[in-house]
Amino acid sequence: MDNLIISRRRRFRRHLQSELGEEDYLSNLPDELLHHILSFLPTLDSIRTSVLARRWRHVWTSVPVIDFSYLPLKSSIIDRFLASRGGDSFSRLHFTGLRRVDRENVVYKLVEYAKSHDAQHVTLLDFFFEQCRLSLFDLLFDWPSLVSLDLRVVGCKSRTLSKCIFRLNNLKTLSLALPENTIRNESLAKLLSGCPVLEELKLNADYLWDDELIQIEAPNLLRLTLIPTPTNLQINCQKLEYLRLNPDFSFMYLHVEAPSLTSVRLYNIWRFRTFAHTVCDVTAVAIILSDECLSGFSPKFLARWYDEDFDEWEKSSSSRINEPLEPLEHLERVSVNMKSKRIRSAFLKTLSDRVPTWDRAVVSY
Amino acid sequence: MGKTIKLISGDGEMFEVEEAVAFQSNIIKSLADEDNADDCIPLPRVDSQILSKVLEFCRKHANSPSVHTKFAAIPSELCPKHDGSAAGASSSESSSAHSETCRACYDAVMKLVQWDLEFVKVDLDLIHHLLKAANYLDIEDLMFMAVEGAANAIRGNNPEEIRKLFDLENDFTPEEEKEILKEYSWLDDPFEP
């Protein structure tokens, strides 16, 4: 063991005392460092470094990042680029479109190239995805090497995910924004089971009007953001640490099984009691509440303290609302952001009645 | 002053700094980790002017979370607000990462990023030396900032300007240069009308 330490020490000392070369120019930096520098640049700039000096002629072809964001590139340019770049692997594709119709399938070509070169991180934002023969989703959602995907499409009303096959065995981070695209629980379940190691999910999609129960079950999920939030939601994620929801007026049912939950951001949470019922076993919770929509209304969860009639509608929904609240034994930190002092202090009083260790909790607002 | 480390620059000047500052360099940290505590560590490839700049950077970063750590993973010891006096000293907080909703941590990291960006808004000769020093001493945050500084210098500039900025010699023969310009002629008109 000692020998290992001594030889390591020798190696580091040698590194520090190694021969001074002649005047070192930027070009004498190792290849990886040059790649690292160029990976910060838009790809067009990176390609242009090929004319700087001999040392730089082919450096750009091995830069592990492709970034053509915000450029209305001709399809032929992409073809030339892909041919010139050749076969070096790369890891990150970044493409933000201009919301214009992609008549020549520039995006498809880039994605196909990325996939065949085992790219791991793909960002595709704001590109127009009209009905087209080629299925980009089929390409994107069956990708063994993909580790993170950030996808935001526009103009995709008629596409649903119901026919997709999801095979993303290495996917850890997924951000999916499909506004105006409805997603059914069945598709969501297929998506989740196709991403066994998923740790972070951000989903922006519409849910059908029939208030179908949406179930999120993902054994490795650590962070979940669902905005907009389905009206009936069930979450069963044993490792979940961070949850962010923004339910609207019609929000009805929430059940959360998440024993590791530590940070919750609830915007416009009308039914706090519903939420609180289901996380009373949580060890530590930070609650951030924001009430931009509350002016003029008082949140339903405070109805106990005010002389208000319950809505008929509220009476007919889950009877759990009328059960006594269970104590939140482990609440440690509360952060409240509410404009109305009256509502804020009423809310804090609600909590203080429920939390046996309230005097030890840290409250900030 | 806590435990200190002695460093000797290439031109023979000695710098004595706190451990936390010097240990921003992974190389120095690994070396000092052993029991030769009184030795000076010689750094022949960094002269005193650059070394003092590097140490300025390290001093700033010594007791802050790295700007590249995700907020959720910042240990609570490094939070400017929760300096051990957190209410209740709950055991779940002790040395584990504290909540990413901590505003104090967020502000501290953002301030540090601003400081870093100003730090590398210097002439390119200095960036070039910082790059080499960060590479040589294996200082992650400095490397990151120097690389970004170098990339900013390349971005949007034409080859002549870039060569001037980095002191690069155009070692192509005229024929080679013509060949390359032809090879990349497709770059001249890349955009759709």
XYZ file of C-alpha atoms in Angstrom:
558
model
C 0.000 0.000 0.000
C 2.842 2.338 0.902
C 4.454 1.703 -2.469
C 1.291 2.796 -4.190
C 1.266 6.075 -2.310
C 4.946 6.729 -2.910
C 4.752 6.060 -6.625
C 1.678 8.270 -6.888
C 3.495 11.060 -5.094
C 6.446 10.646 -7.428
C 4.181 10.821 -10.408
C 2.617 14.076 -9.299
C 5.965 15.627 -8.511
C 7.233 14.591 -11.893
C 4.199 16.162 -13.505
C 4.889 19.431 -11.780
C 8.573 19.454 -12.669
C 8.295 18.286 -16.257
C 10.404 19.959 -18.879
C 9.534 23.440 -19.926
C 8.817 23.410 -23.645
C 9.467 26.287 -25.994
C 7.084 29.205 -25.840
C 3.739 27.468 -25.575
C 1.035 28.648 -27.886
C -2.589 27.812 -27.579
C -2.021 25.157 -30.209
C 0.247 23.157 -27.969
C -2.596 22.370 -25.641
C -3.720 18.775 -25.738
C -6.491 17.835 -28.161
C -9.082 17.287 -25.477
C -8.630 20.819 -24.238
C -9.114 22.245 -27.717
C -12.230 20.139 -28.123
C -13.440 21.424 -24.814
C -12.959 25.027 -25.916
C -14.675 24.464 -29.236
C -17.581 22.686 -27.613
C -18.688 26.018 -26.221
C -19.063 27.439 -29.698
C -21.810 27.192 -32.262
C -20.712 24.538 -34.705
C -20.301 26.921 -37.629
C -17.695 28.899 -35.692
C -16.046 25.679 -34.702
C -15.729 24.526 -38.316
C -14.175 27.839 -39.272
C -11.200 27.166 -36.998
C -10.003 24.667 -39.596
C -8.328 27.498 -41.488
C -6.382 28.870 -38.545
C -3.304 26.705 -38.719
C -2.227 23.160 -39.523
C -2.807 22.022 -35.988
C -6.403 23.159 -36.203
C -7.346 21.692 -39.529
C -9.224 18.663 -38.284
C -9.764 19.501 -34.644
C -13.410 20.456 -35.224
C -14.363 17.020 -36.527
C -13.853 15.481 -33.131
C -15.618 18.093 -31.077
C -18.246 16.134 -29.203
C -20.954 18.754 -29.540
C -23.135 19.729 -32.471
C -24.978 22.987 -32.108
C -26.861 24.575 -34.960
C -29.309 26.492 -32.871
C -31.369 29.323 -34.235
C -29.957 29.100 -37.729
C -32.125 28.719 -40.824
C -29.654 26.328 -42.400
C -30.092 24.935 -45.846
C -30.554 21.208 -45.962
C -27.540 20.859 -48.249
C -25.348 22.453 -45.611
C -26.348 19.811 -43.128
C -25.556 17.116 -45.662
C -22.109 18.587 -46.342
C -21.471 18.992 -42.665
C -22.385 15.418 -41.824
C -20.227 14.130 -44.654
C -17.242 16.255 -43.643
C -17.494 15.421 -40.008
C -17.249 11.774 -40.691
C -17.414 9.054 -38.172
C -16.123 10.434 -34.921
C -18.461 9.772 -32.071
C -19.951 12.650 -30.223
C -22.094 13.127 -27.222
C -24.270 16.202 -27.420
C -26.722 17.494 -29.980
C -28.212 20.885 -29.497
C -30.740 22.245 -31.914
C -33.192 25.016 -31.320
C -35.374 25.711 -34.258
C -37.039 28.879 -35.347
C -40.544 27.495 -35.332
C -40.488 27.391 -39.110
C -41.723 24.452 -41.071
C -38.893 22.041 -41.718
C -39.674 21.073 -45.273
C -36.517 19.196 -45.895
C -36.316 17.263 -42.687
C -33.143 18.894 -41.474
C -34.003 17.902 -37.946
C -34.590 14.284 -38.855
C -31.201 14.047 -40.556
C -29.420 15.517 -37.569
C -31.200 13.256 -35.137
C -30.518 10.200 -37.241
C -26.825 11.056 -37.389
C -26.763 11.659 -33.649
C -28.393 8.328 -32.946
C -26.068 6.376 -35.191
C -23.127 8.004 -33.416
C -24.359 7.097 -29.964
C -25.044 10.615 -28.799
C -26.029 10.824 -25.171
C -27.545 14.256 -24.740
C -30.083 15.714 -27.113
C -31.799 19.071 -26.937
C -34.427 19.806 -29.558
C -36.469 22.896 -28.992
C -39.033 24.891 -30.883
C -39.029 23.100 -34.134
C -42.131 22.648 -36.185
C -43.346 19.117 -36.389
C -46.082 18.839 -38.925
C -47.492 15.663 -40.223
C -44.632 14.085 -42.022
C -43.906 10.678 -43.341
C -40.879 10.114 -41.244
C -41.564 9.534 -37.624
C -39.242 11.549 -35.481
C -40.753 10.228 -32.306
C -40.020 6.641 -33.263
C -36.402 7.656 -33.723
C -36.181 9.593 -30.490
C -37.878 7.187 -28.159
C -35.976 4.069 -29.111
C -32.413 5.130 -28.337
C -30.121 2.929 -26.234
C -27.333 5.444 -25.611
C -29.508 8.430 -24.726
C -28.941 9.808 -21.247
C -30.797 13.101 -21.390
C -33.479 14.441 -23.671
C -34.987 17.904 -23.749
C -37.719 18.038 -26.309
C -40.127 20.828 -27.090
C -42.142 20.673 -30.229
C -44.543 23.102 -31.773
C -47.252 22.421 -34.243
C -47.826 18.835 -33.361
C -51.507 18.612 -32.608
C -52.379 15.398 -34.279
C -49.533 13.340 -32.991
C -49.969 11.351 -29.853
C -47.535 9.084 -28.162
C -49.899 6.143 -28.098
C -48.239 4.274 -30.911
C -44.655 4.832 -29.814
C -42.341 2.190 -28.507
C -40.230 3.432 -25.622
C -36.816 1.891 -25.241
C -34.589 4.299 -23.365
C -32.601 2.131 -21.043
C -30.053 4.758 -20.112
C -32.262 7.788 -19.970
C -31.850 9.689 -16.723
C -33.312 13.084 -17.510
C -36.368 13.759 -19.600
C -38.012 17.076 -20.297
C -40.931 16.748 -22.617
C -42.990 19.720 -23.714
C -45.804 18.807 -26.041
C -48.281 21.598 -25.636
C -51.645 20.898 -27.221
C -50.768 17.241 -27.239
C -52.935 15.054 -25.125
C -51.372 12.209 -23.289
C -53.247 9.288 -21.850
C -52.303 7.371 -18.776
C -51.573 4.321 -20.886
C -48.960 6.140 -22.962
C -47.441 7.644 -19.863
C -47.183 4.214 -18.288
C -45.465 2.880 -21.406
C -43.081 5.808 -21.364
C -42.166 5.298 -17.733
C -41.645 1.587 -18.042
C -39.454 2.238 -21.081
C -37.151 4.414 -18.979
C -36.163 2.184 -16.074
C -33.400 4.431 -14.709
C -35.188 7.739 -15.123
C -34.268 10.204 -12.376
C -35.804 13.451 -13.488
C -39.029 14.038 -15.381
C -40.545 17.304 -16.506
C -43.736 16.912 -18.398
C -45.743 19.603 -20.125
C -48.706 18.106 -21.894
C -52.472 18.221 -21.846
C -54.665 15.627 -20.302
C -58.071 14.608 -21.534
C -61.224 16.197 -20.238
C -62.559 12.963 -18.915
C -60.428 13.356 -15.782
C -58.771 10.031 -16.204
C -56.558 9.090 -13.266
C -52.944 9.712 -14.149
C -50.518 7.427 -12.379
C -46.842 8.123 -12.077
C -44.948 5.065 -11.009
C -41.183 5.185 -11.429
C -38.865 3.376 -9.016
C -35.795 5.551 -9.556
C -37.408 8.916 -10.044
C -35.904 11.681 -7.915
C -37.503 14.800 -9.337
C -40.916 15.313 -10.879
C -42.476 18.390 -12.404
C -45.969 18.203 -13.870
C -47.128 21.525 -15.151
C -49.950 21.625 -16.214
C -51.096 19.199 -13.574
C -53.651 16.488 -14.277
C -56.856 16.830 -12.291
C -56.604 13.347 -10.865
C -53.115 12.347 -9.950
C -51.498 9.465 -8.191
C -47.799 9.356 -7.548
C -45.960 6.287 -6.352
C -42.242 6.928 -6.403
C -40.248 5.589 -3.507
C -37.149 7.665 -4.168
C -38.838 10.909 -5.124
C -37.212 13.928 -3.480
C -38.600 16.900 -5.367
C -42.135 17.502 -6.560
C -43.531 20.478 -8.378
C -47.168 20.907 -9.292
C -49.353 23.734 -10.502
C -52.926 22.535 -10.370
C -55.764 24.674 -11.582
C -59.296 25.292 -10.443
C -60.550 21.897 -11.504
C -57.970 19.931 -9.567
C -59.708 17.147 -7.696
C -57.654 14.254 -6.447
C -54.106 13.754 -5.363
C -52.444 10.840 -3.708
C -48.735 10.759 -3.127
C -46.661 7.823 -1.958
C -43.219 9.313 -1.731
C -41.418 8.590 1.538
C -38.218 10.360 0.439
C -39.892 13.616 -0.482
C -38.032 16.634 0.828
C -38.952 19.527 -1.394
C -42.369 20.336 -2.669
C -43.383 23.306 -4.736
C -47.103 23.712 -5.017
C -48.426 26.604 -6.994
C -52.025 27.608 -6.611
C -52.706 24.680 -4.395
C -56.375 24.817 -3.639
C -56.563 21.496 -2.005
C -53.722 21.501 0.410
C -55.576 19.224 2.714
C -55.766 16.604 0.009
C -52.059 16.780 -0.460
C -51.234 16.920 3.220
C -53.268 13.784 3.895
C -51.091 11.729 1.712
C -47.643 12.858 2.740
C -47.926 12.756 6.497
C -45.205 10.146 6.603
C -42.691 12.324 4.897
C -39.564 13.054 6.914
C -38.826 16.608 5.873
C -40.799 18.937 3.679
C -40.241 22.422 2.462
C -43.448 23.886 1.148
C -43.478 26.833 -1.133
C -46.881 28.215 -1.870
C -47.611 30.882 -4.353
C -50.962 32.510 -4.588
C -51.085 34.721 -7.624
C -54.590 33.528 -8.401
C -55.936 33.775 -4.921
C -56.911 37.402 -4.883
C -60.638 37.483 -4.406
C -60.928 33.865 -3.416
C -59.937 32.197 -0.242
C -58.362 28.827 -0.706
C -60.622 25.923 -0.017
C -58.355 24.365 2.504
C -59.065 27.213 4.885
C -62.797 26.728 4.659
C -62.803 25.381 8.171
C -61.908 28.774 9.529
C -64.366 30.832 7.598
C -68.097 30.889 7.467
C -68.462 29.591 4.003
C -70.598 26.951 2.532
C -68.836 24.205 0.796
C -69.568 23.924 -2.827
C -71.880 21.094 -3.781
C -69.122 20.026 -6.025
C -66.663 19.847 -3.216
C -69.003 17.788 -1.080
C -69.401 15.244 -3.792
C -65.686 14.772 -4.320
C -63.406 12.673 -2.200
C -64.741 12.222 1.279
C -61.236 12.449 2.599
C -61.602 16.192 2.523
C -63.906 16.002 5.496
C -61.766 13.715 7.573
C -59.759 15.160 10.440
C -56.226 16.029 9.501
C -53.394 13.812 10.637
C -50.323 15.372 12.180
C -47.304 16.241 10.085
C -44.755 14.952 12.487
C -41.586 15.685 10.658
C -42.136 19.048 9.061
C -38.969 21.084 9.437
C -39.024 23.974 7.085
C -41.801 26.054 5.646
C -41.466 28.814 3.151
C -44.631 30.677 2.343
C -45.098 33.162 -0.418
C -48.553 34.674 -0.193
C -49.542 38.251 -0.779
C -52.390 38.275 1.641
C -51.227 38.491 5.255
C -54.582 37.315 6.468
C -54.463 34.145 4.430
C -50.845 33.578 5.236
C -51.292 33.739 8.968
C -54.393 31.557 8.746
C -52.418 29.046 6.767
C -49.546 29.038 9.219
C -51.977 28.565 12.045
C -53.443 25.543 10.216
C -49.993 24.093 10.020
C -49.035 24.874 13.567
C -52.092 22.990 14.783
C -51.012 20.041 12.748
C -47.328 19.914 13.413
C -46.450 18.726 16.909
C -42.922 20.111 16.652
C -43.921 23.484 15.287
C -41.608 25.419 17.583
C -38.635 23.631 16.050
C -39.697 24.263 12.475
C -37.999 27.006 10.530
C -40.500 29.301 8.907
C -39.588 31.883 6.323
C -41.577 34.190 4.099
C -4.660 31.076 9.856
C -5.177 27.378 9.558
C -2.726 24.931 8.108
C -0.749 26.476 5.283
C 0.965 25.232 2.145
C 4.124 26.696 0.661
C 4.352 27.009 -3.112
C 7.356 28.127 -5.171
C 6.775 29.696 -8.582
C 8.929 29.061 -11.637
C 10.840 32.298 -11.050
C 11.624 31.433 -7.441
C 9.011 33.388 -5.493
C 7.419 31.710 -2.468
C 3.708 31.860 -1.780
C 2.288 30.662 1.507
C -1.451 30.056 1.413
C -4.104 28.335 3.471
C -4.801 24.726 2.744
C -8.340 25.382 1.581
C -7.004 27.792 -1.039
C -4.200 25.572 -2.326
C -6.390 22.492 -2.335
C -8.504 23.930 -5.131
C -5.723 22.338 -7.149
C -6.261 18.579 -7.224
C -2.573 18.023 -7.854
C -1.438 20.052 -4.848
C -4.123 18.442 -2.748
C -2.983 14.930 -3.606
C 0.636 15.801 -2.958
C 0.064 17.518 0.347
C -2.144 14.667 1.502
C 0.927 12.925 2.670
C 3.100 13.578 5.695
C 5.729 15.846 4.196
C 3.948 18.840 5.619
C 6.962 21.119 5.791
C 8.042 20.727 2.196
C 7.610 23.483 -0.297
C 5.906 22.441 -3.478
C 7.788 23.699 -6.516
C 5.761 24.759 -9.552
C 8.362 25.413 -12.253
C 5.844 25.925 -15.028
C 3.980 28.801 -13.436
C 5.646 32.137 -12.925
C 4.825 34.424 -10.012
C 2.575 36.817 -11.923
C 0.311 34.000 -13.086
C 0.487 32.118 -9.821
C -0.706 35.129 -7.887
C -3.662 35.473 -10.279
C -4.428 31.795 -9.874
C -4.269 32.058 -6.100
C -6.600 35.052 -6.233
C -9.114 32.843 -7.993
C -8.593 30.002 -5.548
C -9.002 32.275 -2.567
C -12.394 33.361 -3.848
C -13.499 29.792 -4.428
C -12.016 28.299 -1.285
C -15.114 28.252 0.854
C -17.827 28.332 -1.728
C -19.672 25.598 -3.466
C -18.354 24.918 -6.938
C -20.435 26.721 -9.500
C -20.909 23.401 -11.237
C -22.388 21.493 -8.340
C -26.135 21.180 -8.623
C -27.815 23.213 -5.963
C -29.405 20.199 -4.411
C -26.002 18.694 -3.707
C -24.489 21.677 -1.909
C -23.579 20.586 1.610
C -25.179 22.696 4.295
C -21.788 23.613 5.791
C -21.138 25.804 2.774
C -24.388 27.693 2.959
C -23.824 31.308 3.990
C -27.040 31.338 5.983
C -27.078 28.004 7.689
C -23.713 28.328 9.323
C -24.356 25.633 11.884
C -26.939 27.681 13.707
C -29.951 26.206 11.918
C -32.945 25.839 14.174
C -33.163 22.480 15.840
C -29.889 21.206 14.290
C -31.907 18.389 12.846
C -29.945 15.253 12.178
C -31.264 14.900 8.669
C -29.454 18.136 7.817
C -26.096 17.499 9.467
C -23.664 16.855 6.671
C -26.009 15.941 3.864
C -26.992 18.265 1.086
C -29.641 20.709 2.099
C -32.643 21.756 0.123
C -32.126 23.311 -3.244
C -34.708 25.885 -2.322
C -32.154 27.688 -0.173
C -32.140 31.224 -1.468
C -28.876 32.079 0.268
C -26.995 29.365 -1.584
C -28.475 30.344 -4.891
C -27.486 33.975 -4.425
C -23.979 33.039 -3.319
C -23.388 30.873 -6.369
C -24.761 33.498 -8.749
C -22.478 36.119 -7.217
C -19.528 33.815 -7.666
C -20.397 33.249 -11.317
C -20.487 37.010 -11.875
C -17.123 37.394 -10.207
C -15.683 34.605 -12.370
C -16.939 36.208 -15.567
C -15.292 39.491 -14.627
C -12.121 37.632 -13.717
C -11.715 36.241 -17.227
C -12.586 39.481 -18.998
C -8.914 40.099 -19.367
C -6.502 40.163 -22.222
C -6.103 36.903 -24.020
C -2.504 36.472 -23.147
C -3.585 36.111 -19.529
C -6.399 33.727 -20.413
C -3.944 31.650 -22.308
C -1.648 31.432 -19.276
C -4.547 30.729 -16.934
C -5.603 27.911 -19.200
C -2.196 26.333 -19.025
C -1.950 26.855 -15.283
C -5.392 25.385 -14.667
C -4.514 22.404 -16.806
C -1.149 21.937 -15.113
C -2.505 22.269 -11.580
C -5.854 20.599 -12.298
C -8.125 23.330 -10.942
C -11.560 22.509 -12.231
C -13.385 25.807 -11.797
C -10.525 27.872 -13.172
C -10.239 25.547 -16.138
C -13.892 25.971 -16.835
C -13.724 29.761 -16.721
C -10.556 29.972 -18.798
C -12.060 27.706 -21.429
C -15.151 29.845 -21.581
C -12.959 32.931 -21.869
C -11.059 31.339 -24.746
C -14.265 30.287 -26.487
C -15.657 33.805 -26.155
C -12.572 35.093 -27.889
C -13.008 32.731 -30.829
C -16.730 33.150 -31.213
C -17.772 35.391 -34.055
C -14.273 36.430 -35.029
C -12.690 35.835 -38.409
C -9.534 33.728 -38.694
C -7.171 36.697 -38.945
C -8.471 38.167 -35.712
C -8.373 34.837 -33.936
C -4.800 34.251 -35.013
C -3.812 37.665 -33.731
C -5.581 37.090 -30.422
C -3.909 33.776 -29.774
C -0.583 34.492 -31.354
C -1.037 31.694 -33.868
C 1.102 31.346 -36.912
C -0.575 30.562 -40.196
C 1.628 27.678 -41.239
C -0.295 26.651 -44.329
C 1.362 26.925 -47.705
C -0.595 29.078 -50.173
C -1.657 25.928 -52.042
C -2.878 24.275 -48.867
C -4.761 27.397 -47.956
C -6.497 27.473 -51.324
C -7.376 23.818 -50.935
C -8.963 24.370 -47.550
C -10.967 27.361 -48.651
C -12.322 25.272 -51.487
C -13.072 22.362 -49.195
C -15.145 24.554 -46.964
C -16.659 26.784 -49.606
C -20.067 25.449 -48.675
C -19.813 27.497 -45.526
C -19.958 30.726 -47.468
C -23.684 30.668 -48.088
C -25.301 28.508 -45.438
C -28.662 30.063 -44.828
C -32.007 29.744 -46.446
C -33.225 32.984 -47.961
